[in-house]
Every structure is written in structure tokens, then in C-alpha cells.
Tab-separated table of C-alpha atoms in Angstrom:
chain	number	residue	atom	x	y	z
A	1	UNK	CA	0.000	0.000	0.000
A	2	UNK	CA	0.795	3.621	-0.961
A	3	UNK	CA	1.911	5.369	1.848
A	4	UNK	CA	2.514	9.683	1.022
A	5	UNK	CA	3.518	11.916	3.481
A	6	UNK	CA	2.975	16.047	3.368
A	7	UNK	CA	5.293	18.240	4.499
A	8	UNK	CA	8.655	20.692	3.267
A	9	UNK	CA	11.044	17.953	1.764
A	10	UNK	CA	14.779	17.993	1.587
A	11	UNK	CA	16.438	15.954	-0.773
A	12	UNK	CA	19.971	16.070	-3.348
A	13	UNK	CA	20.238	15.516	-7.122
A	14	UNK	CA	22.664	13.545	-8.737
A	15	UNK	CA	25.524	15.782	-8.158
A	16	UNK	CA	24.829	16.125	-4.370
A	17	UNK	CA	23.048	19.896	-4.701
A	18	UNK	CA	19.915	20.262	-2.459
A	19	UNK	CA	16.387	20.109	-3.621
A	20	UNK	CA	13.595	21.366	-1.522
A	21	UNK	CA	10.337	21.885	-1.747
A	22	UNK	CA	8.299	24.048	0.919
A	23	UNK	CA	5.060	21.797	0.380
A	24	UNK	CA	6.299	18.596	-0.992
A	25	UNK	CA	4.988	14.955	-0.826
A	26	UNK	CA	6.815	12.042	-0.552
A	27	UNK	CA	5.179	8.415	-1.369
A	28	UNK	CA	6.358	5.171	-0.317
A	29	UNK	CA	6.148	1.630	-0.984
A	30	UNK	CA	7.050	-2.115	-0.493
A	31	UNK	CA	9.217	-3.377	-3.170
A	32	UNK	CA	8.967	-6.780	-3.771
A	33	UNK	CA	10.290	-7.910	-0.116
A	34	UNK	CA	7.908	-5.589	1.683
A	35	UNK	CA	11.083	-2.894	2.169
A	36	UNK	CA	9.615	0.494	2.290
A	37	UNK	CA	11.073	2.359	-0.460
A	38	UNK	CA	10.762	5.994	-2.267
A	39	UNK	CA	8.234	5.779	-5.329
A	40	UNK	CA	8.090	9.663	-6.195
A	41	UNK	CA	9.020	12.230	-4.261
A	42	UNK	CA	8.530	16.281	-4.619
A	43	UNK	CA	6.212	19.300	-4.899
A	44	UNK	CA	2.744	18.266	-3.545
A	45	UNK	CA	1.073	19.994	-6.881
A	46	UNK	CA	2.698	17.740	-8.632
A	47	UNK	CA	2.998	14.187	-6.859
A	48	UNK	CA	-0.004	13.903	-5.511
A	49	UNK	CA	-2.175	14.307	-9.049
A	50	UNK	CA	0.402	10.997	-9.647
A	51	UNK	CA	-0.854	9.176	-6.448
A	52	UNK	CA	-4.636	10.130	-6.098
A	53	UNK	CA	-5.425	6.747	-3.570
A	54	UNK	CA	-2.088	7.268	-1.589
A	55	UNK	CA	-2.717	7.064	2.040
A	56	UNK	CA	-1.640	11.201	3.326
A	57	UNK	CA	-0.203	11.665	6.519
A	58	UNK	CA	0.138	16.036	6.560
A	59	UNK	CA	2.766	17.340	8.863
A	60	UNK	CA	2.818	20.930	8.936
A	61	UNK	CA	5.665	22.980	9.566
A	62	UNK	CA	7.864	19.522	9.508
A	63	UNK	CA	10.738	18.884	7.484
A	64	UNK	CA	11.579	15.307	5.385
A	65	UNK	CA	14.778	14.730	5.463
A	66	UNK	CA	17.191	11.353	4.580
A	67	UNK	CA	18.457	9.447	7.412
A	68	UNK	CA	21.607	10.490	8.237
A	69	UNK	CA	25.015	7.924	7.140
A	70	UNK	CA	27.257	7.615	9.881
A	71	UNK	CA	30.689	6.666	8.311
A	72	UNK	CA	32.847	5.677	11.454
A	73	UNK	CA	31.667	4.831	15.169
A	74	UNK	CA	32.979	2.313	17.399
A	75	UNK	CA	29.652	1.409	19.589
A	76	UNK	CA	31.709	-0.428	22.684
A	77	UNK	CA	33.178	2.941	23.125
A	78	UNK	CA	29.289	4.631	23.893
A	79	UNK	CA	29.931	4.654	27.759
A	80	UNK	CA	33.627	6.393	27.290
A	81	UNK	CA	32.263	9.241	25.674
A	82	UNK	CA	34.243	13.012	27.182
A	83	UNK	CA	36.907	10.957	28.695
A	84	UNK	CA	39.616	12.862	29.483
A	85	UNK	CA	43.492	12.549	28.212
A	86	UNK	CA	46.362	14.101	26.632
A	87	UNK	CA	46.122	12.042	23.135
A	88	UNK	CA	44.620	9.264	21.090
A	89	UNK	CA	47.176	6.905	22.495
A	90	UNK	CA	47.171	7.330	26.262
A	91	UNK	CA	42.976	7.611	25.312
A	92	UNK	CA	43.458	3.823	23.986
A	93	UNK	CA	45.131	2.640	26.623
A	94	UNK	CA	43.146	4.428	29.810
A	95	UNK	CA	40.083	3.909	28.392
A	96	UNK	CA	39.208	2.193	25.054
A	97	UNK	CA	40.928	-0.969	26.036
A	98	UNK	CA	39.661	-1.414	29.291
A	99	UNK	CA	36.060	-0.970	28.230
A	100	UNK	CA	36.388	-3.242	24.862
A	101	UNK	CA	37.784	-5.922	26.887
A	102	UNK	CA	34.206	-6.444	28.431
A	103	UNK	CA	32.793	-7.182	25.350
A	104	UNK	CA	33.742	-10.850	26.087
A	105	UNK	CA	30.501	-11.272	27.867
A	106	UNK	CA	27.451	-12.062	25.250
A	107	UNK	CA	25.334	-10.320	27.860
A	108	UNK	CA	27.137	-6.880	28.341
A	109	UNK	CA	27.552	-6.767	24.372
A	110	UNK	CA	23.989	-7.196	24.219
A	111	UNK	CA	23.282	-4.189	26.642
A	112	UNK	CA	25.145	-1.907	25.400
A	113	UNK	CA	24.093	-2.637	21.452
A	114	UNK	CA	20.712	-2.099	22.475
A	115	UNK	CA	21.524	1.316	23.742
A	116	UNK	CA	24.253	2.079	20.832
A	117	UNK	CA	21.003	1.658	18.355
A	118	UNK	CA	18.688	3.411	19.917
A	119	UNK	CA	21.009	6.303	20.258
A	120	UNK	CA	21.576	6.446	16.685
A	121	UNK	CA	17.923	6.467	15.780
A	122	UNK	CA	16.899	8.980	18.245
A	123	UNK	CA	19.642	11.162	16.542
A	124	UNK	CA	18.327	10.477	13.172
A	125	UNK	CA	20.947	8.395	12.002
A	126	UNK	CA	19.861	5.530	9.977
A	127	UNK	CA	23.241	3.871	8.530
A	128	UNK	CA	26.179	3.344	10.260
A	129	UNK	CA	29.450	1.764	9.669
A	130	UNK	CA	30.549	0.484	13.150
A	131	UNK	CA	33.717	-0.942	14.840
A	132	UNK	CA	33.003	-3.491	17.264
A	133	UNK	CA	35.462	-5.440	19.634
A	134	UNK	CA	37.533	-8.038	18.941
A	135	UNK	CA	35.317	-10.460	20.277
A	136	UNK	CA	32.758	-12.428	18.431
A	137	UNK	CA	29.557	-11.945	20.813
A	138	UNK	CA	30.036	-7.757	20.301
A	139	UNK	CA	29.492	-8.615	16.650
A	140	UNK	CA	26.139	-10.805	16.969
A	141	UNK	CA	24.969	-8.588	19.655
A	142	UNK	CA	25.257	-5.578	16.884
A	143	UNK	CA	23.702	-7.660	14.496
A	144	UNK	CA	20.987	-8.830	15.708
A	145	UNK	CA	19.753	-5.230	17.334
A	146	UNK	CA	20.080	-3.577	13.950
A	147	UNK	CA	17.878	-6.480	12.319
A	148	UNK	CA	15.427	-6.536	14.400
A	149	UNK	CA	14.781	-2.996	13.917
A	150	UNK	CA	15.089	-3.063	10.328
A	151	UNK	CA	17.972	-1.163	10.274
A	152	UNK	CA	20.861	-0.837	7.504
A	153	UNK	CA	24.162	-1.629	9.620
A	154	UNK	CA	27.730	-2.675	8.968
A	155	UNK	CA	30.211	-3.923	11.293
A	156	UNK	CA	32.601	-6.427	12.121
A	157	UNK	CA	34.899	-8.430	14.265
A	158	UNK	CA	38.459	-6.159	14.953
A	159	UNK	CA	41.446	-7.530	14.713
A	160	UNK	CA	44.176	-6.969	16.740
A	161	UNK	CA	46.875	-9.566	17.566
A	162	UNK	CA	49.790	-7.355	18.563
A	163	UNK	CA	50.614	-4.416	20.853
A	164	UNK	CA	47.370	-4.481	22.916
A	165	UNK	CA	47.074	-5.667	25.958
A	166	UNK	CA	45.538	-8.978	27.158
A	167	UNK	CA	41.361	-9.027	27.030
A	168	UNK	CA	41.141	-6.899	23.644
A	169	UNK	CA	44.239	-9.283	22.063
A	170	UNK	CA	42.902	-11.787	19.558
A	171	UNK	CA	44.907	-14.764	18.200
A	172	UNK	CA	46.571	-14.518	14.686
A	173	UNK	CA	44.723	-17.253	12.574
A	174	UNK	CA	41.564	-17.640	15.115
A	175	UNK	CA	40.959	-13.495	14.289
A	176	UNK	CA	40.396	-14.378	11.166
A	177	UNK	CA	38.872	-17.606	11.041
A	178	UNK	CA	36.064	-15.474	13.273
A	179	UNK	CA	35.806	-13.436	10.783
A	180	UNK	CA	34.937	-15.368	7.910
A	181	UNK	CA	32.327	-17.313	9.663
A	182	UNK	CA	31.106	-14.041	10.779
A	183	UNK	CA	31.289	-13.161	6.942
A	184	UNK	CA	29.077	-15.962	5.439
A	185	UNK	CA	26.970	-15.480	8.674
A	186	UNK	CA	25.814	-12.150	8.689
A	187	UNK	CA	26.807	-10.578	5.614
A	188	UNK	CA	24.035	-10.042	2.996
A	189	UNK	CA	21.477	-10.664	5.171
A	190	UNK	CA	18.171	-8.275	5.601
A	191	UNK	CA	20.102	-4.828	5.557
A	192	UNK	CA	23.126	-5.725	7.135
A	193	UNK	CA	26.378	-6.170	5.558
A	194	UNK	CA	30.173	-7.018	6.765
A	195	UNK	CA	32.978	-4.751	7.398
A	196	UNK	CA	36.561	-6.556	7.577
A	197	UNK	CA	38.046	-4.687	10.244
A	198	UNK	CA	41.897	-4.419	11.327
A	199	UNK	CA	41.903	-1.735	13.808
A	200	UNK	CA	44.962	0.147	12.744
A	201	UNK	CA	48.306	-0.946	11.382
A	202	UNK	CA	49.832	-0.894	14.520
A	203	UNK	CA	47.655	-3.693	16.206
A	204	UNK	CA	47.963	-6.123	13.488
A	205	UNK	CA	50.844	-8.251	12.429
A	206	UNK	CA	52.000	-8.854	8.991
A	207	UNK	CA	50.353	-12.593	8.894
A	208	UNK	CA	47.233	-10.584	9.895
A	209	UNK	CA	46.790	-7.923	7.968
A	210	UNK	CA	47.752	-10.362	4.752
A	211	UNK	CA	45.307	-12.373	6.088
A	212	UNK	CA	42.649	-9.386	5.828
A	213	UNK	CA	43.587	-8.784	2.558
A	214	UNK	CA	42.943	-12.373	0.969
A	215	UNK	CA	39.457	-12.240	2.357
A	216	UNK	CA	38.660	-8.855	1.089
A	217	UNK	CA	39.648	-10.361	-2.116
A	218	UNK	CA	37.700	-13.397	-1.982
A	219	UNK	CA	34.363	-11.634	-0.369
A	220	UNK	CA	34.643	-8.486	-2.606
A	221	UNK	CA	31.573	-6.612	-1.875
A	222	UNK	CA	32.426	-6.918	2.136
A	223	UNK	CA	33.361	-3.487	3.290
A	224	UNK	CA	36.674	-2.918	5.356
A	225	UNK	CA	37.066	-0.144	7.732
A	226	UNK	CA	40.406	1.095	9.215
A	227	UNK	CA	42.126	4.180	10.507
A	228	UNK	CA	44.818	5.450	9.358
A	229	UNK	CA	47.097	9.156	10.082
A	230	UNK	CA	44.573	10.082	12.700
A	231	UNK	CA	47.987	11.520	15.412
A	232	UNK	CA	51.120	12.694	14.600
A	233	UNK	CA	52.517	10.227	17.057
A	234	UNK	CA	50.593	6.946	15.509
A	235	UNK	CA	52.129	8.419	12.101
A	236	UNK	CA	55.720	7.975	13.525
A	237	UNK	CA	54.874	4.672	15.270
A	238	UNK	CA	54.082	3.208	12.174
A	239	UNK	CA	56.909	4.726	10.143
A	240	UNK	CA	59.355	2.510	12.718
A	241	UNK	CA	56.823	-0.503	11.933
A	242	UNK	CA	56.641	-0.061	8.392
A	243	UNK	CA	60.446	1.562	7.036
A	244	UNK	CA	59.987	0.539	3.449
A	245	UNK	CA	56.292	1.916	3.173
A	246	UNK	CA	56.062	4.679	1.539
A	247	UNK	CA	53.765	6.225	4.094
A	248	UNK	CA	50.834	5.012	6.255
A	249	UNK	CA	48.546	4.638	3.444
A	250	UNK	CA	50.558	3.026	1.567
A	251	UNK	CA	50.491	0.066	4.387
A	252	UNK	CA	47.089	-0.959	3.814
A	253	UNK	CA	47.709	-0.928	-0.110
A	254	UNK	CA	50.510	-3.304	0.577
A	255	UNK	CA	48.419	-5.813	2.113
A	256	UNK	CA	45.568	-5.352	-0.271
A	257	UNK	CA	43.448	-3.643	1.696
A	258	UNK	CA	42.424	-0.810	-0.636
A	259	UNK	CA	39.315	-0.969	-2.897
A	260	UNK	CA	36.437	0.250	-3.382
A	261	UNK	CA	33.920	-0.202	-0.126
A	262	UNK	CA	37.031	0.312	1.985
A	263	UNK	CA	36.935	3.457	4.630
A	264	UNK	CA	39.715	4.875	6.274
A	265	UNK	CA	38.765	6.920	9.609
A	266	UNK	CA	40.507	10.348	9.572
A	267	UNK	CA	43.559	11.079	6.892
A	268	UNK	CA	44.775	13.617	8.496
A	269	UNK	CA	48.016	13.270	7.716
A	270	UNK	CA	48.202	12.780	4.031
A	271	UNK	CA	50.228	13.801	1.536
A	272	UNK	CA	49.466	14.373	-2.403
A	273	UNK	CA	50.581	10.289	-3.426
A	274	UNK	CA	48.419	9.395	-0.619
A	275	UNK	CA	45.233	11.481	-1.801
A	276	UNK	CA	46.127	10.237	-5.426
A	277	UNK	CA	46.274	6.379	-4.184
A	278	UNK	CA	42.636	6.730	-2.499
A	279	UNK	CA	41.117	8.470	-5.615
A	280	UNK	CA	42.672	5.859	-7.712
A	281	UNK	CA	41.645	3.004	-5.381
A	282	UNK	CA	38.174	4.498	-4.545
A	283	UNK	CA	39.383	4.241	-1.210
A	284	UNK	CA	36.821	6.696	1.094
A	285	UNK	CA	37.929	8.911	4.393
A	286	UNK	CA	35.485	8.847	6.973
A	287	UNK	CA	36.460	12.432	8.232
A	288	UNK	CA	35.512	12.507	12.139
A	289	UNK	CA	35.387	15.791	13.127
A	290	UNK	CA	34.452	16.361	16.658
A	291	UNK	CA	37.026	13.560	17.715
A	292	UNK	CA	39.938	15.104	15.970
A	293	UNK	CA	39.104	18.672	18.267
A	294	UNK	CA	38.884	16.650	21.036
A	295	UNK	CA	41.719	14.783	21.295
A	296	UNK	CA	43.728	17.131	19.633
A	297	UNK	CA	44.966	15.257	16.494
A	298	UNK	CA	44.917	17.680	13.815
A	299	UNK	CA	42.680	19.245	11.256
A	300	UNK	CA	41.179	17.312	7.611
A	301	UNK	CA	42.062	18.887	4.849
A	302	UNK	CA	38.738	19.485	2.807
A	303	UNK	CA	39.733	21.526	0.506
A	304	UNK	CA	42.695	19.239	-0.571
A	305	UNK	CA	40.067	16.041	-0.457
A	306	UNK	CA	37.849	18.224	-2.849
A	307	UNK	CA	40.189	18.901	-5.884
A	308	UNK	CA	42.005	15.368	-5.663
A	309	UNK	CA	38.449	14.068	-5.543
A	310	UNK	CA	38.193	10.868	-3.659
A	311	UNK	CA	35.309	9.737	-1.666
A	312	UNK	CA	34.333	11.143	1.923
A	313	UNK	CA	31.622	11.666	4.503
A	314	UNK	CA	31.155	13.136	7.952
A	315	UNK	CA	31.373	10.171	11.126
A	316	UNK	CA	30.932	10.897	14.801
A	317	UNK	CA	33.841	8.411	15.527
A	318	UNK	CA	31.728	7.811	19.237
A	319	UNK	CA	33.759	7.324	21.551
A	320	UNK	CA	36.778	10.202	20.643
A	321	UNK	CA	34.182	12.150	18.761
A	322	UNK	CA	32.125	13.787	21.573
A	323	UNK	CA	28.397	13.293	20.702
A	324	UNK	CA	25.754	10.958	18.467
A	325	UNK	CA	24.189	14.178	16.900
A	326	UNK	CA	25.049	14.561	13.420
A	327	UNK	CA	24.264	18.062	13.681
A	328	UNK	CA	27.118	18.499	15.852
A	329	UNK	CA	29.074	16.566	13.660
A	330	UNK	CA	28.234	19.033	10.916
A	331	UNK	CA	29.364	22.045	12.809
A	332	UNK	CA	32.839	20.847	13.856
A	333	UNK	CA	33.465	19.699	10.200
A	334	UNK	CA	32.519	23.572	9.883
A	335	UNK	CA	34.887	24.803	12.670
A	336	UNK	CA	37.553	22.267	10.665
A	337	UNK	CA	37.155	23.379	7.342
A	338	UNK	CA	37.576	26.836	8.292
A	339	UNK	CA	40.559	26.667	9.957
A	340	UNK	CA	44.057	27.741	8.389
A	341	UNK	CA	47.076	25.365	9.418
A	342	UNK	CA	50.772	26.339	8.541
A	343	UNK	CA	53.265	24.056	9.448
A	344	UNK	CA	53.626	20.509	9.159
A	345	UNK	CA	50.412	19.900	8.023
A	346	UNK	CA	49.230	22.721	5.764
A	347	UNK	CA	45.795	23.797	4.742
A	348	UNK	CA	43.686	26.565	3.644
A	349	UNK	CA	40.600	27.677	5.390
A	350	UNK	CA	37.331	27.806	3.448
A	351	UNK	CA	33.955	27.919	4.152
A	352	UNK	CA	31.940	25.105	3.968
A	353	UNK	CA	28.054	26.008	2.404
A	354	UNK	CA	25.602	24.374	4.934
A	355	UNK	CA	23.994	22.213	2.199
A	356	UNK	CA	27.250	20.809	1.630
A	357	UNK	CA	28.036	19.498	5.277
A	358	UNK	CA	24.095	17.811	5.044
A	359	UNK	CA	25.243	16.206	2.012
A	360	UNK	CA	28.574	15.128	3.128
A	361	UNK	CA	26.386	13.313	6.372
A	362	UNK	CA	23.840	11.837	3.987
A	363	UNK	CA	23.893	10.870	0.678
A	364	UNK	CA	27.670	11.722	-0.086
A	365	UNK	CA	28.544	9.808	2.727
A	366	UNK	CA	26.312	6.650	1.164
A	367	UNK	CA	27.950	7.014	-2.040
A	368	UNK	CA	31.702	6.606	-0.311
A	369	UNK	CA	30.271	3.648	1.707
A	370	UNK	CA	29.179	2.329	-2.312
A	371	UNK	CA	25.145	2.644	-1.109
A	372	UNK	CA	24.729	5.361	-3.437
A	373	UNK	CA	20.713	5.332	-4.496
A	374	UNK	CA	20.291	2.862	-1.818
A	375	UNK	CA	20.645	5.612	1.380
A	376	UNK	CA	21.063	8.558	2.185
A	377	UNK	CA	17.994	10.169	0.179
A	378	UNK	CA	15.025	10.879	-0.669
A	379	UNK	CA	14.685	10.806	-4.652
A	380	UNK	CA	13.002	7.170	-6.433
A	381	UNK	CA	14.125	3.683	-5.695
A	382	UNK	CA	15.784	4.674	-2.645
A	383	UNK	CA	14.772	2.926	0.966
A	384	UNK	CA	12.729	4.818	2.902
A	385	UNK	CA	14.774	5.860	5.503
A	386	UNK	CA	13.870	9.600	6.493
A	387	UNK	CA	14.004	11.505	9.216
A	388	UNK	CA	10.812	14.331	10.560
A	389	UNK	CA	12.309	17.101	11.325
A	390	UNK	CA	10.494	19.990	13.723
A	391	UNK	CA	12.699	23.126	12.709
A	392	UNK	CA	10.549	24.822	15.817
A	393	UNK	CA	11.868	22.212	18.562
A	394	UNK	CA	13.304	24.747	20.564
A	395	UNK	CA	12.320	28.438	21.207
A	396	UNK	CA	15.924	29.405	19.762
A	397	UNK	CA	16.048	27.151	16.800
A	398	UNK	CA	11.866	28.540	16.062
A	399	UNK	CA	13.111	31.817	16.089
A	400	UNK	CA	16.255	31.685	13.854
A	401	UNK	CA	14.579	29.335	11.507
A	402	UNK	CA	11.786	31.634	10.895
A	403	UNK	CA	13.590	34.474	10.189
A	404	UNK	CA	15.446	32.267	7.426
A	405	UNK	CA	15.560	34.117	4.040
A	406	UNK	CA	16.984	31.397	2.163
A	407	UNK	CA	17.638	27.607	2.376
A	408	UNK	CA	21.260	27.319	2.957
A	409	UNK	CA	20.278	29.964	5.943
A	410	UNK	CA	17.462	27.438	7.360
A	411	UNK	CA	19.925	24.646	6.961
A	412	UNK	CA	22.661	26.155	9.147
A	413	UNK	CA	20.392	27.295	11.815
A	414	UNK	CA	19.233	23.785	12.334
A	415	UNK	CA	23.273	22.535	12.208
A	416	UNK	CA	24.208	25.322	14.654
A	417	UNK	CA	21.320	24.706	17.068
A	418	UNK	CA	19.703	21.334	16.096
A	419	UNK	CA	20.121	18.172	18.588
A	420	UNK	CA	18.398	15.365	19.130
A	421	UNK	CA	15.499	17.187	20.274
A	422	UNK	CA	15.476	18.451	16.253
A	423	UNK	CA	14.094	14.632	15.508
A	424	UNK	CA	10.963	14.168	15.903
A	425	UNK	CA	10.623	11.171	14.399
A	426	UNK	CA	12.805	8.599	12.747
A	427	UNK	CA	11.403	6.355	9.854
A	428	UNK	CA	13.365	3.438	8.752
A	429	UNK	CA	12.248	1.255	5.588
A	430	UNK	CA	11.542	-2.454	6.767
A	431	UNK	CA	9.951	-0.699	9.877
A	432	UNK	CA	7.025	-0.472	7.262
């Protein structure tokens, strides 16, 4: 059944520019395996004379918006959130570690996932690409929240069989044994698909990594996740590891591990080869924002990313990044790409347009994650993941909003102000 709902309607065309319409309509459908998808979407004059029996929910003064893509989040890391130290690598070691290593218990895993998921939909983010532990039962506990609420979710075991301490350590050849049962397990299934996951360079021995690498070539349309030149200190660590690479990048590529579907967390610390390898590979950045303020790690270079022209998005990297709202998200990526940096790492300020950060947390954060037309908005054939947004949901944000004169003006008042309390209501597509 038809299914059309009535209010202003945010979407992007094909070349990630916004499209709105003030009074739009958007109708919905089951495709052939009952998943809620987008059958036409835009100005009510002209939908609805398209759709005359559709079912019309009206929501004044709402906004429809696409779920939002998170590109990089480690969910055992939700209760370390504003944890404070000097670094990323005392941060590991103080806190990360000891928390992951609970993960061992089925029951904890399950706790905490149940949380993780309803934090992201309360935020209004549908997708996410997600870091567990290295043990098994944090990846089935993921899994099986995220399918039984429908959701679109990727994860995957980490591996991590050197330099970490005992509890979070995994076992060379049983890491990745794991993880191709968890592979032809999980993968595929409903919404949810597989991420092969070495946690960085550092953490993974040779035998490991090459390891990684065969089954990324054998199950090619598995994602793999990864960080990689998030701290000038992890940078040098790996340049002792790794003295014939040509830099940290150029690690993973030795091993195989860059393709298309792949995401690297940060690349911070890149240099023109590097931005050339990842537009060559289609190799995306997950650029995390609030995380790299934080713990002090350094600045992405947007403007650089933009004329190379490989694939990015925006990721709250929970726990270093500092909140599950995307609109915060959005605003540091703001602070970021506005800030000049002379020195080692050089960059030029520039202004990010408003429209540009939604997109880069939506659909151009689908199409580095290859789920381009799939998430991330609202235009035909896509799943019906969208978000109900009340642009009034606080006296501050009512005020600013109304006085917008344009829609890059709206958009920024809702990325400045907006929160959780923004999302009114969050949709997702096998929810029905």
C-alpha cells in the first residue's frame, strides 16, 4: 500500500546539490520484499495528481529529510564518551581498552548494542558503519539489534593480535577464522552487511593484515574499515613498523586492503601520493570531526580532499568524537574546514556552504560507503529511511529558523542549534 507523506522535503540531485520543496509529498512503498522504499518524491502539486489513492499523513511545519550515514563509530566505546586525556594513544590505553575488553561477555555486548542503536535512531541516524570489539559476541549482539529494527548496519569483528594488551588481544589465525564465519553469517542478510576490520596498522601483524587482505579479495563486496594518520605520534609509530612503506597509506595498499567499499577513519596526515592512491583506489575517508578537536589530532584537509576528488563523509567516531548528533558533527566539520594550518600539516581555510556538510552526512557519505541510491535520500528507488524534522523544537532554533531568508540559511540554523530534540521522528524502511 501507498503510503505519502505532506510536508517541506529535503532531498539532493545527482551531483549532491539540495532540492527542496516548501510543500512537498513524498510516497512510499514495499518493493517486492515488503522494504519500504521511495516511489516519487517532490512538490505536492505535482505528486499527488500521480498518487490520487495514496494514504496522506500532513505534517505541517515539519521537514523530510534522509536518514543520516554515519561513516565511522565504534559502539563499545558509547559509555567512554568526554573521557579525558592528553592524546589518542594514552585515550586507547586508559580507556578504550579497558572498556572493549568487556565485550567478552554475550550479555554486556547485548546491553550496550541495544543502547548504541537506539542512540543512533533517536539522533536520526539511519546507517552506520561500526567498529566493534575483537570479540565475536560484540558482533552478533550488533547484528541482531540492527535487524530486528530493520535497520541498515555494517560492522565487524576487529582484529588486533599485537601491541594491545591482554582481554582486547585476539589470536593470529583464530581473528580471522572469526571473521569469515562471521562473513558468510551475517553478511548479505536483511540490511546488514560485513565490514573486515583491522583496527589500525599498529595492532595487526604482517600474517594478519595479509590475512585481511585475501578475504577482502575473496568476499569483494564486504566493506573494510580502518584508521589510518589520525595523530602525529601513531604516524611515527608506524613509520618505525613499516620503514619501506612509503607512508601510512601506503600500508594498507601493501596488504591489499584498498578498494572500493574500503573506509579509512581520519587522513589527516596525508600527503598528495596518498590522496592520489585513495582516488585511484576508490578508497573513502570517513572524516571525524568532533574527535579530531577533542583529542587534539589535527585538522582534515577538505579543501585538498575536494580537488584530488576521492570519496568522503562526515562520522561521529563515538567514543573520541564527543556526541551521536550529526548536527554536531556538521558544525565541527565547519569549525575544521575553516581553519588555516601552517606548518607541518598545511591547509587553507574555506567555508563550507551548509547544504554541503548535510550532504557530506547523507547521501555523499552513502555514495563513499558504495550505497549510493540505496541511502542517504530521498529521490526514487531509494529505501525509505527519512528523518521528521520539527525546525521549531526549541524556542531558539523557532526563532532563527523563521527568520530564514533562504535555504542554505534554514539549513545552518538547524546545524548550529539542532540536537536530538530536532528529531521528531525517525522512519526506517523495513519498519514499514
Amino acid at each position: 500500500m501507498k503510503k505519502a507523506y505532506r510536508a517541506s522535503l529535503l532531498r539532493f540531485d545527482a551531483s549532491g546539490k539540495p532540492v527542496f520543496d516548501e510543500d512537498g509529498l513524498l510516497v512510499v512503498a514495499p518493493d517486492a520484499t515488503g522494504r519500504q522504499r521511495v516511489l516519487d518524491a517532490g512538490s505536492h502539486a505535482d505528486v499527488a495528481a500521480r498518487h490520487p489513492g495514496a494514504h496522506t499523513t500532513h505534517l505541517p511545519g515539519r521537514i523530510l529529510a534522509p536518514g543520516f550515514v554515519d561513516m565511522h563509530i565504534h559502539y563499545p566505546q558509547t559509555d567512554i564518551i568526554g573521557s579525558p586525556a592528553p592524546g589518542l594513544l594514552p585515550w586507547l590505553e586508559n580507556y578504550t581498552f579497558p572498556a572493549e575488553s568487556k565485550f567478552a561477555d554475550p550479555a554486556h555486548s547485548n546491553e550496550v548494542a541495544q543502547f548504541f542503536l537506539d542512540e543512533l535512531l533517536r539522533n536520526g541516524v539511519t546507517t552506520s558503519l561500526t567498529f566493534a570489539t575483537s570479540h565475536v559476541a560484540s558482533v552478533d549482539a550488533l547484528f541482531e539489534g540492527a535487524q530486528r529494527r530493520g535497520m541498515r548496519l555494517i560492522t565487524g569483528k576487529v582484529l588486533q593480535d599485537r601491541h594491545s594488551p591482554d582481554g582486547v588481544r585476539d589470536e593470529t589465525e583464530q581473528g580471522l577464522v572469526d571473521t569469515e564465519a562471521l562473513i558468510r553469517k551475517w553478511h548479505k542478510v536483511d540490511r546488514l552487511g560485513y565490514a573486515i576490520t583491522p583496527r589500525f596498522a599498529p595492532a595487526s601483524t604482517d600474517a594478519q593484515m595479509r590475512g585481511a587482505g585475501e578475504l577482502a579479495a575473496k568476499y569483494a563486496d564486504t566493506w573494510i574499515q580502518s584508521h589510518v594518520a589520525e595523530n602525529r605520534d601513531e604516524v611515527n609509530w608506524v613509520r618505525e613498523l613499516y620503514p619501506k612503506a612509503r607512508s601510512y597509506l601506503d600500508v594498507y595498499a601493501g596488504f591489499g586492503l584498498m578498494r572500493e567499499r574500503a573506509v579509512y577513519a581520519h587522513c589527516i596526515y596525508l600527503d598528495e601520493a596518498d590522496r592520489a592512491l585513495l582516488h585511484e583506489t576508490r578508497t573513502a575517508a570517513a572524516v571525524s570531526p568532533t574527535s579530531n578537536l577533542f583529542l587534539g589530532s589535527g585538522f582534515f584537509d577538505f579543501g585538498a580532499a575536494d580537488r584530488v576528488g576521492y570519496p568522503y563523509g562526515l562520522a561521529s567516531d563515538v567514543g573520541g568524537g564527543t556526541s551521536f548528533s550529526p548536527f554536531h558533527t556538521m558544525m565541527a566539520a565547519y569549525y575544521v574546514g575553516r581553519t588555516t594550518v601552517e606548518g607541518i600539516q598545511t591547509k587553507a581555510g574555506l567555508s563550507i556552504a551548509p547544504s554541503e556538510l548535510w550532504w557530506r552526512h547523507t547521501g555523499g557519505a552513502a555514495r563513499a560507503l558504495g550505497l549510493d541510491g540505496v541511502v542517504g535520500n530521498l529521490q526514487p528507488g531509494c529505501e525509505a529511511d527519512f528523518l521528521v524534522l520539527n525546525p521549531a523544537a526549541t524556542p531558539l532554533l523557532a526563532r532563527k529558523t523563521k527568520q530564514a531568508n533562504s535555504l542554505e540559511e534554514m539549513l545552518f540554523a538547524m546545524i548550529v542549534l539542532g540536537d536530538d530534540r530536532l528529531v521528531e521522528r525517525t522512519v526506517i524502511s523495513q519498519a514499514g
